[in-house]
Amino acid sequence: AATDTLALRAVDAAHAPRLERATAALRLLETMRQQEPAVLRSLVLTFLAVYLAILVIVLLFGLYVASRLTRPLESLAGGMERVAAHDLETNLPVRSRGEMARLIQRFNEMVRRLRDQEHDLVRLEKAAAWRDMARRLAHEIKNPLTPIQLAAQQMRDAYRGEDNEHRALL
């Protein structure tokens, strides 16, 4: 085992202040060695607190940026679902800028064109229905007239009487 040895020597008075400073430095070093675990623990805890604070700030900022990016996409997705459910009155508000704004404006334009095309289609369907009804009506009117005309011709041809007025009427 190592033993501490104390060497005593007479120190010159001129070196006494240096010796006192060296002794004080040794005492300070020994105190620091004793305090080292507590200082390290304090430094580590401070580092962890600062690191966690920065991490929370970065996460909150990331969530904010992500929500700003996804909110217009969620709005667009909801609009697409409404259009798929045949709600052609859908019109999304343009709250963003840049590419998202252009995308939402084009979506609104597409829905407007679909709405116009649907109105045109309804108008064309109504016109086709009227044409079909007119064709059927003309057919139904023509059907009974043909036998009536044939019957009138047969009556005229079959009349053998002498009354010229009645013959002219037939």
N, CA and C atoms as an extended XYZ file, in Angstrom:
510
Properties=species:S:1:pos:R:3:atomname:S:1:resname:S:1:resid:I:1 pbc="F F F"
N         0.843       -1.172        0.000 N   ALA     1
C         0.000        0.000        0.000 CA  ALA     1
C         0.879        1.222        0.000 C   ALA     1
N         0.363        2.215       -0.654 N   ALA     2
C         1.137        3.454       -0.728 CA  ALA     2
C         0.890        4.244        0.540 C   ALA     2
N         1.923        4.857        1.024 N   THR     3
C         1.773        5.665        2.234 CA  THR     3
C         2.157        7.081        1.903 C   THR     3
N         1.458        7.970        2.547 N   ASP     4
C         1.769        9.375        2.358 CA  ASP     4
C         2.911        9.719        3.303 C   ASP     4
N         3.860       10.388        2.768 N   THR     5
C         4.987       10.793        3.613 CA  THR     5
C         4.997       12.295        3.666 C   THR     5
N         5.309       12.759        4.780 N   LEU     6
C         5.359       14.188        4.997 CA  LEU     6
C         6.812       14.565        5.168 C   LEU     6
N         7.203       15.419        4.324 N   ALA     7
C         8.594       15.867        4.408 CA  ALA     7
C         8.597       17.266        4.970 C   ALA     7
N         9.295       17.423        5.999 N   LEU     8
C         9.379       18.728        6.616 CA  LEU     8
C        10.739       19.311        6.324 C   LEU     8
N        10.704       20.449        5.817 N   ARG     9
C        11.943       21.172        5.546 CA  ARG     9
C        11.721       22.620        5.868 C   ARG     9
N        12.714       23.220        6.189 N   ALA    10
C        12.612       24.645        6.463 CA  ALA    10
C        12.453       25.349        5.136 C   ALA    10
N        11.473       26.262        5.080 N   VAL    11
C        11.175       26.967        3.842 CA  VAL    11
C        11.661       28.397        4.031 C   VAL    11
N        12.261       28.835        2.997 N   ASP    12
C        12.759       30.213        2.980 CA  ASP    12
C        11.552       31.139        3.070 C   ASP    12
N        11.646       32.216        3.800 N   ALA    13
C        10.558       33.150        3.991 CA  ALA    13
C        10.078       33.735        2.671 C   ALA    13
N        10.951       33.820        1.697 N   ALA    14
C        10.561       34.361        0.398 CA  ALA    14
C         9.638       33.408       -0.336 C   ALA    14
N         9.757       32.113       -0.033 N   HIS    15
C         8.918       31.116       -0.723 CA  HIS    15
C         7.632       30.807        0.045 C   HIS    15
N         7.430       31.385        1.199 N   ALA    16
C         6.268       31.088        2.035 CA  ALA    16
C         4.956       31.450        1.329 C   ALA    16
N         4.823       32.626        0.669 N   PRO    17
C         3.547       32.915       -0.011 CA  PRO    17
C         3.256       31.924       -1.134 C   PRO    17
N         4.278       31.494       -1.828 N   ARG    18
C         4.082       30.510       -2.908 CA  ARG    18
C         3.615       29.187       -2.333 C   ARG    18
N         4.219       28.848       -1.219 N   LEU    19
C         3.840       27.595       -0.581 CA  LEU    19
C         2.400       27.657       -0.091 C   LEU    19
N         1.996       28.792        0.444 N   GLU    20
C         0.612       28.942        0.905 CA  GLU    20
C        -0.351       28.871       -0.282 C   GLU    20
N         0.010       29.481       -1.403 N   ARG    21
C        -0.846       29.408       -2.605 CA  ARG    21
C        -0.922       27.980       -3.118 C   ARG    21
N         0.196       27.274       -3.101 N   ALA    22
C         0.204       25.888       -3.562 CA  ALA    22
C        -0.644       25.028       -2.645 C   ALA    22
N        -0.589       25.275       -1.360 N   THR    23
C        -1.377       24.511       -0.391 CA  THR    23
C        -2.862       24.799       -0.606 C   THR    23
N        -3.180       26.069       -0.800 N   ALA    24
C        -4.578       26.441       -1.049 CA  ALA    24
C        -5.084       25.790       -2.346 C   ALA    24
N        -4.224       25.744       -3.360 N   ALA    25
C        -4.611       25.127       -4.634 CA  ALA    25
C        -4.846       23.644       -4.449 C   ALA    25
N        -4.001       22.993       -3.647 N   LEU    26
C        -4.188       21.560       -3.378 CA  LEU    26
C        -5.494       21.308       -2.632 C   LEU    26
N        -5.800       22.161       -1.653 N   ARG    27
C        -7.059       22.013       -0.916 CA  ARG    27
C        -8.254       22.202       -1.863 C   ARG    27
N        -8.137       23.209       -2.771 N   LEU    28
C        -9.200       23.460       -3.740 CA  LEU    28
C        -9.372       22.269       -4.682 C   LEU    28
N        -8.265       21.703       -5.116 N   LEU    29
C        -8.306       20.529       -5.997 CA  LEU    29
C        -8.961       19.358       -5.298 C   LEU    29
N        -8.638       19.152       -4.036 N   GLU    30
C        -9.238       18.053       -3.274 CA  GLU    30
C       -10.728       18.281       -3.096 C   GLU    30
N       -11.123       19.520       -2.835 N   THR    31
C       -12.545       19.853       -2.700 CA  THR    31
C       -13.262       19.607       -4.021 C   THR    31
N       -12.625       19.981       -5.128 N   MET    32
C       -13.233       19.763       -6.444 CA  MET    32
C       -13.381       18.283       -6.749 C   MET    32
N       -12.396       17.486       -6.334 N   ARG    33
C       -12.505       16.034       -6.550 CA  ARG    33
C       -13.682       15.469       -5.765 C   ARG    33
N       -13.898       15.971       -4.590 N   GLN    34
C       -15.010       15.495       -3.776 CA  GLN    34
C       -16.344       15.952       -4.382 C   GLN    34
N       -16.378       17.132       -4.974 N   GLN    35
C       -17.594       17.700       -5.545 CA  GLN    35
C       -17.855       17.227       -6.977 C   GLN    35
N       -16.902       16.525       -7.594 N   GLU    36
C       -17.007       16.143       -9.012 CA  GLU    36
C       -18.298       15.410       -9.350 C   GLU    36
N       -18.735       14.388       -8.616 N   PRO    37
C       -19.993       13.713       -8.977 CA  PRO    37
C       -21.197       14.662       -8.947 C   PRO    37
N       -21.261       15.530       -7.939 N   ALA    38
C       -22.396       16.453       -7.848 CA  ALA    38
C       -22.363       17.456       -8.996 C   ALA    38
N       -21.174       17.954       -9.354 N   VAL    39
C       -21.051       18.906      -10.455 CA  VAL    39
C       -21.419       18.231      -11.767 C   VAL    39
N       -20.934       17.009      -11.973 N   LEU    40
C       -21.273       16.279      -13.205 CA  LEU    40
C       -22.777       16.035      -13.288 C   LEU    40
N       -23.369       15.626      -12.176 N   ARG    41
C       -24.807       15.380      -12.158 CA  ARG    41
C       -25.552       16.678      -12.483 C   ARG    41
N       -25.129       17.781      -11.922 N   SER    42
C       -25.749       19.079      -12.186 CA  SER    42
C       -25.605       19.465      -13.648 C   SER    42
N       -24.423       19.263      -14.224 N   LEU    43
C       -24.211       19.579      -15.637 CA  LEU    43
C       -25.068       18.700      -16.543 C   LEU    43
N       -25.137       17.417      -16.229 N   VAL    44
C       -25.934       16.490      -17.043 CA  VAL    44
C       -27.408       16.872      -16.964 C   VAL    44
N       -27.902       17.184      -15.763 N   LEU    45
C       -29.307       17.575      -15.624 CA  LEU    45
C       -29.603       18.872      -16.371 C   LEU    45
N       -28.675       19.821      -16.301 N   THR    46
C       -28.860       21.070      -17.037 CA  THR    46
C       -28.877       20.800      -18.541 C   THR    46
N       -27.955       19.964      -19.009 N   PHE    47
C       -27.912       19.613      -20.431 CA  PHE    47
C       -29.214       18.945      -20.856 C   PHE    47
N       -29.696       17.985      -20.045 N   LEU    48
C       -30.940       17.291      -20.387 CA  LEU    48
C       -32.130       18.249      -20.406 C   LEU    48
N       -32.197       19.181      -19.444 N   ALA    49
C       -33.301       20.135      -19.406 CA  ALA    49
C       -33.291       21.015      -20.653 C   ALA    49
N       -32.110       21.524      -21.031 N   VAL    50
C       -32.003       22.375      -22.222 CA  VAL    50
C       -32.326       21.551      -23.466 C   VAL    50
N       -31.805       20.329      -23.531 N   TYR    51
C       -32.041       19.458      -24.685 CA  TYR    51
C       -33.534       19.152      -24.828 C   TYR    51
N       -34.209       18.823      -23.720 N   LEU    52
C       -35.644       18.528      -23.783 CA  LEU    52
C       -36.446       19.768      -24.175 C   LEU    52
N       -36.058       20.936      -23.662 N   ALA    53
C       -36.759       22.168      -24.033 CA  ALA    53
C       -36.617       22.425      -25.531 C   ALA    53
N       -35.413       22.263      -26.054 N   ILE    54
C       -35.197       22.453      -27.495 CA  ILE    54
C       -35.986       21.419      -28.292 C   ILE    54
N       -35.991       20.180      -27.814 N   LEU    55
C       -36.735       19.117      -28.500 CA  LEU    55
C       -38.230       19.424      -28.540 C   LEU    55
N       -38.788       19.896      -27.432 N   VAL    56
C       -40.213       20.235      -27.389 CA  VAL    56
C       -40.500       21.389      -28.341 C   VAL    56
N       -39.638       22.400      -28.356 N   ILE    57
C       -39.837       23.546      -29.248 CA  ILE    57
C       -39.787       23.096      -30.707 C   ILE    57
N       -38.825       22.244      -31.048 N   VAL    58
C       -38.696       21.750      -32.431 CA  VAL    58
C       -39.916       20.908      -32.807 C   VAL    58
N       -40.376       20.060      -31.890 N   LEU    59
C       -41.557       19.240      -32.179 CA  LEU    59
C       -42.807       20.105      -32.384 C   LEU    59
N       -42.991       21.106      -31.516 N   LEU    60
C       -44.151       21.987      -31.676 CA  LEU    60
C       -44.082       22.761      -32.986 C   LEU    60
N       -42.900       23.238      -33.334 N   PHE    61
C       -42.736       23.941      -34.607 CA  PHE    61
C       -43.016       23.001      -35.780 C   PHE    61
N       -42.529       21.770      -35.685 N   GLY    62
C       -42.781       20.782      -36.740 CA  GLY    62
C       -44.263       20.484      -36.892 C   GLY    62
N       -44.964       20.355      -35.766 N   LEU    63
C       -46.409       20.117      -35.835 CA  LEU    63
C       -47.143       21.306      -36.449 C   LEU    63
N       -46.708       22.505      -36.104 N   TYR    64
C       -47.319       23.707      -36.675 CA  TYR    64
C       -47.124       23.739      -38.189 C   TYR    64
N       -45.888       23.506      -38.634 N   VAL    65
C       -45.603       23.524      -40.080 CA  VAL    65
C       -46.372       22.409      -40.779 C   VAL    65
N       -46.408       21.224      -40.167 N   ALA    66
C       -47.122       20.103      -40.783 CA  ALA    66
C       -48.616       20.401      -40.895 C   ALA    66
N       -49.181       21.025      -39.858 N   SER    67
C       -50.608       21.327      -39.934 CA  SER    67
C       -50.885       22.392      -40.991 C   SER    67
N       -49.984       23.343      -41.156 N   ARG    68
C       -50.169       24.362      -42.199 CA  ARG    68
C       -50.104       23.729      -43.586 C   ARG    68
N       -49.302       22.677      -43.722 N   LEU    69
C       -49.201       22.002      -45.019 CA  LEU    69
C       -50.367       21.052      -45.253 C   LEU    69
N       -50.813       20.364      -44.209 N   THR    70
C       -51.845       19.346      -44.408 CA  THR    70
C       -53.257       19.900      -44.373 C   THR    70
N       -53.483       21.043      -43.734 N   ARG    71
C       -54.838       21.606      -43.659 CA  ARG    71
C       -55.439       21.833      -45.046 C   ARG    71
N       -54.712       22.468      -45.989 N   PRO    72
C       -55.298       22.627      -47.331 CA  PRO    72
C       -55.518       21.282      -48.029 C   PRO    72
N       -54.640       20.321      -47.783 N   LEU    73
C       -54.823       19.001      -48.405 CA  LEU    73
C       -56.046       18.303      -47.823 C   LEU    73
N       -56.258       18.435      -46.514 N   GLU    74
C       -57.448       17.846      -45.905 CA  GLU    74
C       -58.710       18.510      -46.452 C   GLU    74
N       -58.663       19.826      -46.628 N   SER    75
C       -59.799       20.547      -47.203 CA  SER    75
C       -60.083       20.048      -48.617 C   SER    75
N       -59.031       19.883      -49.403 N   LEU    76
C       -59.177       19.393      -50.779 CA  LEU    76
C       -59.730       17.971      -50.785 C   LEU    76
N       -59.236       17.127      -49.890 N   ALA    77
C       -59.738       15.745      -49.816 CA  ALA    77
C       -61.221       15.740      -49.447 C   ALA    77
N       -61.617       16.594      -48.504 N   GLY    78
C       -63.032       16.680      -48.141 CA  GLY    78
C       -63.881       17.152      -49.307 C   GLY    78
N       -63.366       18.129      -50.067 N   GLY    79
C       -64.084       18.603      -51.248 CA  GLY    79
C       -64.239       17.506      -52.283 C   GLY    79
N       -63.197       16.718      -52.459 N   MET    80
C       -63.262       15.616      -53.433 CA  MET    80
C       -64.298       14.579      -53.000 C   MET    80
N       -64.374       14.321      -51.694 N   GLU    81
C       -65.375       13.367      -51.205 CA  GLU    81
C       -66.791       13.898      -51.439 C   GLU    81
N       -66.993       15.209      -51.231 N   ARG    82
C       -68.319       15.794      -51.471 CA  ARG    82
C       -68.686       15.708      -52.952 C   ARG    82
N       -67.727       15.977      -53.833 N   VAL    83
C       -67.992       15.878      -55.269 CA  VAL    83
C       -68.284       14.427      -55.651 C   VAL    83
N       -67.535       13.494      -55.060 N   ALA    84
C       -67.786       12.077      -55.336 CA  ALA    84
C       -69.188       11.666      -54.886 C   ALA    84
N       -69.702       12.342      -53.843 N   ALA    85
C       -71.065       12.083      -53.372 CA  ALA    85
C       -72.087       12.888      -54.176 C   ALA    85
N       -71.653       13.498      -55.271 N   HIS    86
C       -72.475       14.237      -56.235 CA  HIS    86
C       -72.951       15.586      -55.702 C   HIS    86
N       -72.157       16.207      -54.824 N   ASP    87
C       -72.441       17.564      -54.362 CA  ASP    87
C       -71.640       18.519      -55.237 C   ASP    87
N       -72.243       18.941      -56.341 N   LEU    88
C       -71.541       19.797      -57.289 CA  LEU    88
C       -71.644       21.272      -56.931 C   LEU    88
N       -72.163       21.580      -55.758 N   GLU    89
C       -72.178       22.961      -55.268 CA  GLU    89
C       -70.951       23.230      -54.406 C   GLU    89
N       -70.041       22.267      -54.336 N   THR    90
C       -68.822       22.393      -53.532 CA  THR    90
C       -67.941       23.492      -54.108 C   THR    90
N       -67.496       24.386      -53.228 N   ASN    91
C       -66.565       25.443      -53.608 CA  ASN    91
C       -65.635       25.662      -52.425 C   ASN    91
N       -64.359       25.314      -52.589 N   LEU    92
C       -63.403       25.408      -51.491 CA  LEU    92
C       -62.838       26.820      -51.380 C   LEU    92
N       -62.712       27.330      -50.154 N   PRO    93
C       -62.085       28.644      -49.988 CA  PRO    93
C       -60.581       28.541      -50.218 C   PRO    93
N       -60.009       29.549      -50.853 N   VAL    94
C       -58.567       29.572      -51.127 CA  VAL    94
C       -57.924       30.366      -50.002 C   VAL    94
N       -57.310       29.643      -49.049 N   ARG    95
C       -56.686       30.285      -47.894 CA  ARG    95
C       -55.176       30.243      -47.940 C   ARG    95
N       -54.631       29.456      -48.830 N   SER    96
C       -53.176       29.319      -48.894 CA  SER    96
C       -52.658       30.101      -50.103 C   SER    96
N       -51.363       29.989      -50.305 N   ARG    97
C       -50.730       30.676      -51.434 CA  ARG    97
C       -49.934       29.652      -52.231 C   ARG    97
N       -49.482       30.083      -53.384 N   GLY    98
C       -48.580       29.265      -54.194 CA  GLY    98
C       -49.288       28.113      -54.876 C   GLY    98
N       -48.614       26.964      -54.870 N   GLU    99
C       -49.110       25.786      -55.583 CA  GLU    99
C       -50.446       25.305      -55.026 C   GLU    99
N       -50.601       25.329      -53.702 N   MET   100
C       -51.856       24.869      -53.108 CA  MET   100
C       -53.015       25.769      -53.538 C   MET   100
N       -52.780       27.065      -53.591 N   ALA   101
C       -53.838       27.986      -54.022 CA  ALA   101
C       -54.243       27.686      -55.459 C   ALA   101
N       -53.254       27.461      -56.321 N   ARG   102
C       -53.577       27.139      -57.721 CA  ARG   102
C       -54.318       25.803      -57.815 C   ARG   102
N       -53.912       24.838      -57.011 N   LEU   103
C       -54.572       23.531      -57.028 CA  LEU   103
C       -56.031       23.660      -56.599 C   LEU   103
N       -56.288       24.409      -55.545 N   ILE   104
C       -57.665       24.583      -55.062 CA  ILE   104
C       -58.486       25.378      -56.084 C   ILE   104
N       -57.883       26.402      -56.712 N   GLN   105
C       -58.603       27.157      -57.741 CA  GLN   105
C       -58.958       26.255      -58.920 C   GLN   105
N       -58.040       25.396      -59.327 N   ARG   106
C       -58.333       24.464      -60.437 CA  ARG   106
C       -59.405       23.458      -60.046 C   ARG   106
N       -59.377       23.015      -58.786 N   PHE   107
C       -60.418       22.114      -58.305 CA  PHE   107
C       -61.785       22.797      -58.393 C   PHE   107
N       -61.865       24.048      -57.910 N   ASN   108
C       -63.124       24.785      -57.966 CA  ASN   108
C       -63.593       24.972      -59.407 C   ASN   108
N       -62.659       25.253      -60.318 N   GLU   109
C       -62.994       25.406      -61.741 CA  GLU   109
C       -63.508       24.085      -62.317 C   GLU   109
N       -62.872       22.972      -61.937 N   MET   110
C       -63.305       21.662      -62.420 CA  MET   110
C       -64.728       21.370      -61.941 C   MET   110
N       -65.015       21.672      -60.675 N   VAL   111
C       -66.356       21.425      -60.135 CA  VAL   111
C       -67.374       22.305      -60.857 C   VAL   111
N       -67.019       23.567      -61.140 N   ARG   112
C       -67.930       24.454      -61.868 CA  ARG   112
C       -68.239       23.886      -63.251 C   ARG   112
N       -67.185       23.382      -63.952 N   ARG   113
C       -67.407       22.794      -65.280 CA  ARG   113
C       -68.277       21.537      -65.189 C   ARG   113
N       -68.054       20.713      -64.168 N   LEU   114
C       -68.900       19.521      -63.981 CA  LEU   114
C       -70.358       19.924      -63.760 C   LEU   114
N       -70.555       20.976      -62.956 N   ARG   115
C       -71.909       21.467      -62.688 CA  ARG   115
C       -72.554       21.947      -63.989 C   ARG   115
N       -71.809       22.707      -64.806 N   ASP   116
C       -72.332       23.186      -66.092 CA  ASP   116
C       -72.660       22.017      -67.020 C   ASP   116
N       -71.776       21.027      -67.051 N   GLN   117
C       -72.020       19.872      -67.907 CA  GLN   117
C       -73.238       19.089      -67.438 C   GLN   117
N       -73.423       19.020      -66.121 N   GLU   118
C       -74.596       18.319      -65.609 CA  GLU   118
C       -75.872       19.061      -66.023 C   GLU   118
N       -75.848       20.399      -65.927 N   HIS   119
C       -77.020       21.175      -66.364 CA  HIS   119
C       -77.281       20.951      -67.853 C   HIS   119
N       -76.218       20.935      -68.661 N   ASP   120
C       -76.383       20.684      -70.097 CA  ASP   120
C       -76.958       19.298      -70.337 C   ASP   120
N       -76.452       18.327      -69.565 N   LEU   121
C       -76.932       16.955      -69.724 CA  LEU   121
C       -78.410       16.863      -69.353 C   LEU   121
N       -78.809       17.504      -68.281 N   VAL   122
C       -80.219       17.491      -67.880 CA  VAL   122
C       -81.070       18.133      -68.968 C   VAL   122
N       -80.600       19.261      -69.527 N   ARG   123
C       -81.337       19.934      -70.597 CA  ARG   123
C       -81.471       19.015      -71.808 C   ARG   123
N       -80.381       18.340      -72.183 N   LEU   124
C       -80.419       17.421      -73.327 CA  LEU   124
C       -81.343       16.234      -73.052 C   LEU   124
N       -81.326       15.730      -71.825 N   GLU   125
C       -82.208       14.610      -71.487 CA  GLU   125
C       -83.678       15.031      -71.579 C   GLU   125
N       -83.971       16.248      -71.109 N   LYS   126
C       -85.355       16.737      -71.205 CA  LYS   126
C       -85.771       16.898      -72.662 C   LYS   126
N       -84.883       17.449      -73.484 N   ALA   127
C       -85.197       17.618      -74.911 CA  ALA   127
C       -85.425       16.257      -75.564 C   ALA   127
N       -84.593       15.267      -75.223 N   ALA   128
C       -84.761       13.926      -75.795 CA  ALA   128
C       -86.075       13.316      -75.333 C   ALA   128
N       -86.427       13.544      -74.070 N   ALA   129
C       -87.698       13.011      -73.562 CA  ALA   129
C       -88.875       13.655      -74.283 C   ALA   129
N       -88.833       14.965      -74.527 N   TRP   130
C       -89.891       15.649      -75.257 CA  TRP   130
C       -89.985       15.136      -76.686 C   TRP   130
N       -88.819       14.935      -77.347 N   ARG   131
C       -88.838       14.395      -78.717 CA  ARG   131
C       -89.480       13.009      -78.749 C   ARG   131
N       -89.118       12.184      -77.767 N   ASP   132
C       -89.680       10.831      -77.725 CA  ASP   132
C       -91.191       10.884      -77.484 C   ASP   132
N       -91.607       11.786      -76.586 N   MET   133
C       -93.036       11.905      -76.322 CA  MET   133
C       -93.772       12.419      -77.559 C   MET   133
N       -93.175       13.384      -78.278 N   ALA   134
C       -93.814       13.907      -79.491 CA  ALA   134
C       -93.914       12.815      -80.548 C   ALA   134
N       -92.891       12.004      -80.685 N   ARG   135
C       -92.913       10.902      -81.655 CA  ARG   135
C       -94.011        9.904      -81.313 C   ARG   135
N       -94.119        9.558      -80.032 N   ARG   136
C       -95.157        8.599      -79.616 CA  ARG   136
C       -96.559        9.192      -79.810 C   ARG   136
N       -96.673       10.470      -79.476 N   LEU   137
C       -97.978       11.124      -79.634 CA  LEU   137
C       -98.381       11.156      -81.108 C   LEU   137
N       -97.439       11.487      -81.974 N   ALA   138
C       -97.731       11.502      -83.411 CA  ALA   138
C       -98.132       10.099      -83.880 C   ALA   138
N       -97.462        9.094      -83.340 N   HIS   139
C       -97.784        7.715      -83.715 CA  HIS   139
C       -99.195        7.359      -83.241 C   HIS   139
N       -99.516        7.771      -81.996 N   GLU   140
C      -100.839        7.454      -81.443 CA  GLU   140
C      -101.939        8.200      -82.185 C   GLU   140
N      -101.644        9.432      -82.619 N   ILE   141
C      -102.652       10.185      -83.384 CA  ILE   141
C      -102.821        9.567      -84.759 C   ILE   141
N      -101.726        9.148      -85.368 N   LYS   142
C      -101.774        8.597      -86.719 CA  LYS   142
C      -102.451        7.232      -86.732 C   LYS   142
N      -102.288        6.440      -85.720 N   ASN   143
C      -102.860        5.089      -85.677 CA  ASN   143
C      -104.379        5.084      -85.863 C   ASN   143
N      -105.147        5.848      -85.085 N   PRO   144
C      -106.605        5.779      -85.297 CA  PRO   144
C      -107.061        6.488      -86.570 C   PRO   144
N      -106.300        7.415      -87.099 N   LEU   145
C      -106.722        8.126      -88.309 CA  LEU   145
C      -106.704        7.213      -89.524 C   LEU   145
N      -105.755        6.319      -89.578 N   THR   146
C      -105.659        5.431      -90.736 CA  THR   146
C      -106.908        4.570      -90.880 C   THR   146
N      -107.370        3.902      -89.832 N   PRO   147
C      -108.619        3.110      -90.013 CA  PRO   147
C      -109.833        3.981      -90.320 C   PRO   147
N      -109.838        5.194      -89.713 N   ILE   148
C      -110.959        6.087      -89.984 CA  ILE   148
C      -110.961        6.477      -91.468 C   ILE   148
N      -109.769        6.801      -91.984 N   GLN   149
C      -109.659        7.180      -93.395 CA  GLN   149
C      -110.062        6.016      -94.290 C   GLN   149
N      -109.604        4.810      -93.939 N   LEU   150
C      -109.985        3.634      -94.750 CA  LEU   150
C      -111.494        3.388      -94.699 C   LEU   150
N      -112.046        3.554      -93.502 N   ALA   151
C      -113.500        3.343      -93.370 CA  ALA   151
C      -114.263        4.375      -94.188 C   ALA   151
N      -113.793        5.637      -94.183 N   ALA   152
C      -114.474        6.684      -94.961 CA  ALA   152
C      -114.359        6.378      -96.447 C   ALA   152
N      -113.219        5.914      -96.893 N   GLN   153
C      -113.064        5.568      -98.308 CA  GLN   153
C      -113.973        4.396      -98.683 C   GLN   153
N      -114.061        3.424      -97.781 N   GLN   154
C      -114.925        2.276      -98.058 CA  GLN   154
C      -116.398        2.700      -98.113 C   GLN   154
N      -116.767        3.623      -97.225 N   MET   155
C      -118.158        4.098      -97.234 CA  MET   155
C      -118.451        4.849      -98.528 C   MET   155
N      -117.509        5.681      -98.981 N   ARG   156
C      -117.712        6.434     -100.209 CA  ARG   156
C      -117.819        5.474     -101.402 C   ARG   156
N      -116.910        4.514     -101.416 N   ASP   157
C      -116.941        3.574     -102.541 CA  ASP   157
C      -118.191        2.673     -102.499 C   ASP   157
N      -118.647        2.395     -101.286 N   ALA   158
C      -119.778        1.486     -101.150 CA  ALA   158
C      -121.133        2.190     -101.325 C   ALA   158
N      -121.189        3.500     -101.341 N   TYR   159
C      -122.453        4.217     -101.432 CA  TYR   159
C      -123.025        4.051     -102.825 C   TYR   159
N      -124.223        3.578     -102.895 N   ARG   160
C      -124.868        3.318     -104.162 CA  ARG   160
C      -126.084        4.228     -104.354 C   ARG   160
N      -126.258        5.097     -103.433 N   GLY   161
C      -127.446        5.949     -103.488 CA  GLY   161
C      -127.337        7.003     -104.575 C   GLY   161
N      -128.507        7.725     -104.762 N   GLU   162
C      -128.596        8.704     -105.813 CA  GLU   162
C      -128.415       10.136     -105.292 C   GLU   162
N      -128.275       10.319     -103.990 N   ASP   163
C      -128.184       11.660     -103.413 CA  ASP   163
C      -126.769       12.176     -103.649 C   ASP   163
N      -126.662       13.211     -104.551 N   ASN   164
C      -125.339       13.765     -104.887 CA  ASN   164
C      -124.749       14.560     -103.736 C   ASN   164
N      -125.553       15.192     -102.943 N   GLU   165
C      -125.012       15.939     -101.803 CA  GLU   165
C      -124.385       14.987     -100.776 C   GLU   165
N      -125.069       13.867     -100.556 N   HIS   166
C      -124.532       12.893      -99.616 CA  HIS   166
C      -123.251       12.268     -100.179 C   HIS   166
N      -123.259       12.021     -101.472 N   ARG   167
C      -122.043       11.471     -102.109 CA  ARG   167
C      -120.893       12.472     -101.972 C   ARG   167
N      -121.144       13.764     -102.208 N   ALA   168
C      -120.098       14.806     -102.085 CA  ALA   168
C      -119.603       14.879     -100.632 C   ALA   168
N      -120.533       14.730      -99.669 N   LEU   169
C      -120.130       14.755      -98.261 CA  LEU   169
C      -119.227       13.575      -97.952 C   LEU   169
N      -119.557       12.433      -98.477 N   LEU   170
C      -118.680       11.268      -98.243 CA  LEU   170
C      -117.351       11.488      -98.898 C   LEU   170
